[in-house]
XYZ file of C-alpha atoms in Angstrom:
251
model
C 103.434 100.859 12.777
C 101.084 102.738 14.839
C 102.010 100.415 18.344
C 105.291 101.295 17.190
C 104.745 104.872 17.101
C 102.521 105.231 20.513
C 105.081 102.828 22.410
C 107.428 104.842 20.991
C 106.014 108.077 22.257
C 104.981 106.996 25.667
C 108.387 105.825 26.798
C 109.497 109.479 25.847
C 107.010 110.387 28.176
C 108.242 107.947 31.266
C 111.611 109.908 30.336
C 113.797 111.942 33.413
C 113.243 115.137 31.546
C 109.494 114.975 31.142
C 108.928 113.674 34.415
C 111.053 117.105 36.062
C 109.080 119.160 33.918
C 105.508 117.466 35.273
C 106.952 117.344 38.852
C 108.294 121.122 39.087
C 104.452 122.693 37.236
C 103.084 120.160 39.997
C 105.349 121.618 42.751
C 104.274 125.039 41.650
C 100.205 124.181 41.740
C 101.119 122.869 46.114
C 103.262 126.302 46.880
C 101.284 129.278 48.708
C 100.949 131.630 45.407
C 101.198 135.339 45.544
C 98.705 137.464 44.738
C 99.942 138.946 41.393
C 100.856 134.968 40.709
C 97.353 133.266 41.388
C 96.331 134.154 37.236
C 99.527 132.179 36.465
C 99.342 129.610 39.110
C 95.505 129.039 37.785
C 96.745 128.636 34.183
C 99.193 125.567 35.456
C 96.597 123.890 36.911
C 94.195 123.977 33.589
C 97.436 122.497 32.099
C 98.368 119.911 33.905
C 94.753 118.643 34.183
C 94.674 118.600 29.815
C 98.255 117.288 29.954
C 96.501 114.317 32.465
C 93.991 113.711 30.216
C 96.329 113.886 27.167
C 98.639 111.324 29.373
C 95.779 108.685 29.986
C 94.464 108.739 26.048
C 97.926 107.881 24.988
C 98.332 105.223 27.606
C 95.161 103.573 26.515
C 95.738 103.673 22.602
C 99.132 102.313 23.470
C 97.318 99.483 25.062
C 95.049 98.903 22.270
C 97.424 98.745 19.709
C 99.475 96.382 21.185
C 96.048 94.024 22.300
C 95.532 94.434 18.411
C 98.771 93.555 17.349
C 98.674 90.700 20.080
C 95.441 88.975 18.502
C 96.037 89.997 14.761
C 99.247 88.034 14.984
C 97.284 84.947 15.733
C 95.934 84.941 12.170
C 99.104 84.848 10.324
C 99.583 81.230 9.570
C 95.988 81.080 8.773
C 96.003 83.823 6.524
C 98.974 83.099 4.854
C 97.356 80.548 2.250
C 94.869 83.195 1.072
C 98.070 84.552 -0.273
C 100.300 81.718 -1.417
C 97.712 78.849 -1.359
C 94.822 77.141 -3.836
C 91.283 77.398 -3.303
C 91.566 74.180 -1.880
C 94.225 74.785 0.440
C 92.334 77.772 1.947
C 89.749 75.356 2.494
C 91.933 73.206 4.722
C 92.434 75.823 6.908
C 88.845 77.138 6.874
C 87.905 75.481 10.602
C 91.345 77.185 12.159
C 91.041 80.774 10.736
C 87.767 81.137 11.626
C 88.213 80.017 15.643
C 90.890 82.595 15.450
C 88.507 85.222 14.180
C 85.778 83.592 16.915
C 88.820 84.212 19.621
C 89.569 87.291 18.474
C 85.888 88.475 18.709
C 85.467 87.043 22.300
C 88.431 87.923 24.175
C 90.124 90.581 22.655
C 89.309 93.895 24.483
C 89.467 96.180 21.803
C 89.137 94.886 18.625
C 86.252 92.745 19.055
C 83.778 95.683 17.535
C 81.053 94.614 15.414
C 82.620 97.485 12.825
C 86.025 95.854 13.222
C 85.305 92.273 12.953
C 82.925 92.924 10.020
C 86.028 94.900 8.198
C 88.161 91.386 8.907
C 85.967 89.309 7.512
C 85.236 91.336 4.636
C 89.138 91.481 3.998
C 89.376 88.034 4.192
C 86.829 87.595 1.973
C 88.262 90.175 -1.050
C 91.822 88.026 -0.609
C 89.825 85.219 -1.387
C 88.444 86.693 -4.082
C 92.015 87.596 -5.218
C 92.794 84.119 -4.851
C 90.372 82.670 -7.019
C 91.125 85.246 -9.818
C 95.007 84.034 -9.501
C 93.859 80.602 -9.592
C 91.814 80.872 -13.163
C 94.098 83.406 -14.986
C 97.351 82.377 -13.229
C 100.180 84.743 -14.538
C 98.012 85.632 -17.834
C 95.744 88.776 -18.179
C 92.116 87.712 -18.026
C 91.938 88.053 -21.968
C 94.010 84.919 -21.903
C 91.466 82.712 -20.654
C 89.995 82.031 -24.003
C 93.487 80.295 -24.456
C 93.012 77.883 -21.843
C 92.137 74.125 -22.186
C 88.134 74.036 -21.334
C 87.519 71.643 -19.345
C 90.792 72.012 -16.915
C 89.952 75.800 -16.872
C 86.383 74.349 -15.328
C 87.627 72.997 -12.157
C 89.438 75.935 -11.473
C 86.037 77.917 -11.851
C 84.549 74.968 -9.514
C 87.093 75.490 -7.049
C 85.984 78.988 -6.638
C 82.259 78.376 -5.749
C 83.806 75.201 -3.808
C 85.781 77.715 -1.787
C 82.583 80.201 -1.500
C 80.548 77.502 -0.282
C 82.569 75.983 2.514
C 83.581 79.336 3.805
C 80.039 81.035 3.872
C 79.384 77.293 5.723
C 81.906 77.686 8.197
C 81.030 81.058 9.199
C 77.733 79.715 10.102
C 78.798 76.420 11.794
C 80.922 79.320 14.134
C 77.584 81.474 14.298
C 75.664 78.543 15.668
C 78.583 76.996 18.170
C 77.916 80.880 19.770
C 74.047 81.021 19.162
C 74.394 77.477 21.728
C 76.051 79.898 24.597
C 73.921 83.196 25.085
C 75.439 85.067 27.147
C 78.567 85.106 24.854
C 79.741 87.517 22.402
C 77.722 86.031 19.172
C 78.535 86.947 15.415
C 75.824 90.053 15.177
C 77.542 91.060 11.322
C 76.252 91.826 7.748
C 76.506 88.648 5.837
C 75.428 90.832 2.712
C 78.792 92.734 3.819
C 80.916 90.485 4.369
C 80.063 87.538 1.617
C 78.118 89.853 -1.359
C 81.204 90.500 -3.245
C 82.082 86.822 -3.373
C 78.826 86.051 -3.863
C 78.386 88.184 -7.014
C 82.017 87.320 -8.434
C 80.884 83.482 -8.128
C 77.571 84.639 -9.825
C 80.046 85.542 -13.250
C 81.941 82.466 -12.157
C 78.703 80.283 -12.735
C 78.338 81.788 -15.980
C 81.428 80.918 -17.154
C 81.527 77.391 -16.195
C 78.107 77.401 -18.314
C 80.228 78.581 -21.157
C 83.336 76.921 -21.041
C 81.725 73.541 -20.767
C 79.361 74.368 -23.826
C 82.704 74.974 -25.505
C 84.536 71.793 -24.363
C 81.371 69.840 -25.507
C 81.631 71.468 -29.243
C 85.053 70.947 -29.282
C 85.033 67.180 -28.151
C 81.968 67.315 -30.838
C 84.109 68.595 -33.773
C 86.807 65.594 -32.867
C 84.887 62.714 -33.976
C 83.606 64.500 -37.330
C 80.532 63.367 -36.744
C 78.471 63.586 -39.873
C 75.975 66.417 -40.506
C 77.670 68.209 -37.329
C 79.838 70.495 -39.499
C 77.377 73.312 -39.843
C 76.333 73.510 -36.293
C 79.796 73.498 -34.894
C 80.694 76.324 -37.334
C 77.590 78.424 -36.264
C 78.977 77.747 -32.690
C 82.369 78.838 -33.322
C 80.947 82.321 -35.187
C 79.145 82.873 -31.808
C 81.860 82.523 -29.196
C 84.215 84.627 -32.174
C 81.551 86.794 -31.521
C 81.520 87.286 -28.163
C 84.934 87.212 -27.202
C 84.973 90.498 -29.692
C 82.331 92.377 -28.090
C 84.126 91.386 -24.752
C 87.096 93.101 -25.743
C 85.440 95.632 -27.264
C 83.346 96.507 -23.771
C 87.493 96.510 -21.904
């Protein structure tokens, strides 16, 4: 939208009409003024010098949006599965995003700002995140999760520290490929930035892979009616009744 709007407004500017106006104040400034005119003659000048400046600024942030626009574009089809893909999907594609994102950072001319590539990452990482949520609780509200079969429910937690893992991995296989060539642009961002969230949503993740595999066990437990197991399963059940209630009671 905003290449749109400052290619939008700099063609107005390359119009016949503006280009007269610039060309007659300009006329005016090279004319022998009169004496009672050299106040107004003066106050031209000032304004074609701002409207110069005004002129270039434009030009340039038309330029950067589209150089923006030009490099962004390259990460579509690699961003595409953090929307529509698995966990394990996303880390098929992990090698190609992130030489787009290692392009990006050392060619493009404008976007390749330590601020701007750390903001990338970081929304790369928070659709991830999204992902992974998606891929536990599917179309159910998180509530629901006490519904789900155990140990399937699992490997979709696994899937998320899987994904974690290979992408906090890649991002340092790229780091080192630059550390190997000095005098390159190299990877100079917040890790805490860019990977805390994810690490601290795989932290609850970890937890509840703890728990839901404790639960499978019980359950697979209570199955065989194994004798003298009755009590302790029933003490287990009361505690996960337990805390699923103060759970809901803490939403």
């Amino acid at each position: 939208h905003r290449m749109q709007k400052l290619t939008s407004i700099t063609e107005q500017l390359k119009a016949k009409e503006c280009k007269s106006v610039i060309g007659v104040l300009t006329a005016v400034t090279k004319t022998p003024p009169l004496e009672s005119h050299i106040k107004n003659r003066q106050g031209i000048t000032n304004l074609l010098k701002r409207w110069k400046h005004i002129d270039a600024s434009l030009t340039e942030a038309a330029n950067e949006a589209k150089d923006n626009v030009k490099y962004l574009s390259t990460l579509e089809k690699f961003i595409e599965p953090l929307y529509s893909g698995t966990p394990q999907t996303i880390i098929d594609t992990l090698p190609t995003l992130m030489n787009s994102v290692k392009m990006i950072h050392t060619i493009a001319r404008y976007y390749n700002t330590p601020q701007r590539m750390t903001n990338l990452l970081m929304k790369i990482t928070n659709q991830m995140i999204a992902n992974c949520k998606s891929s536990i609780n599917g179309t159910d509200t998180p509530d629901k999760i006490w519904l789900k079969q155990p140990d399937q429910l699992v490997k979709s937690l696994e899937a998320c520290l899987k994904l974690n893992q290979a992408y906090q991995e890649q991002y340092r296989q790229t780091k080192d490929k630059l550390t190997g060539m000095p005098k390159g642009k190299q990877f100079d961002f917040s890790e805490t930035h860019i990977f805390g969230k994810f690490d601290q949503f795989c932290r609850r993740v970890v937890k509840l892979i703890d728990m839901f595999s404790t639960i499978y066990q019980f359950q697979t437990l209570s199955k065989h009616q194994l004798e003298g197991m009755e009590g302790l399963i029933k003490d287990f059940n009361d505690i996960v009744e337990e805390f699923k209630s103060k759970r809901s009671e803490e939403r």
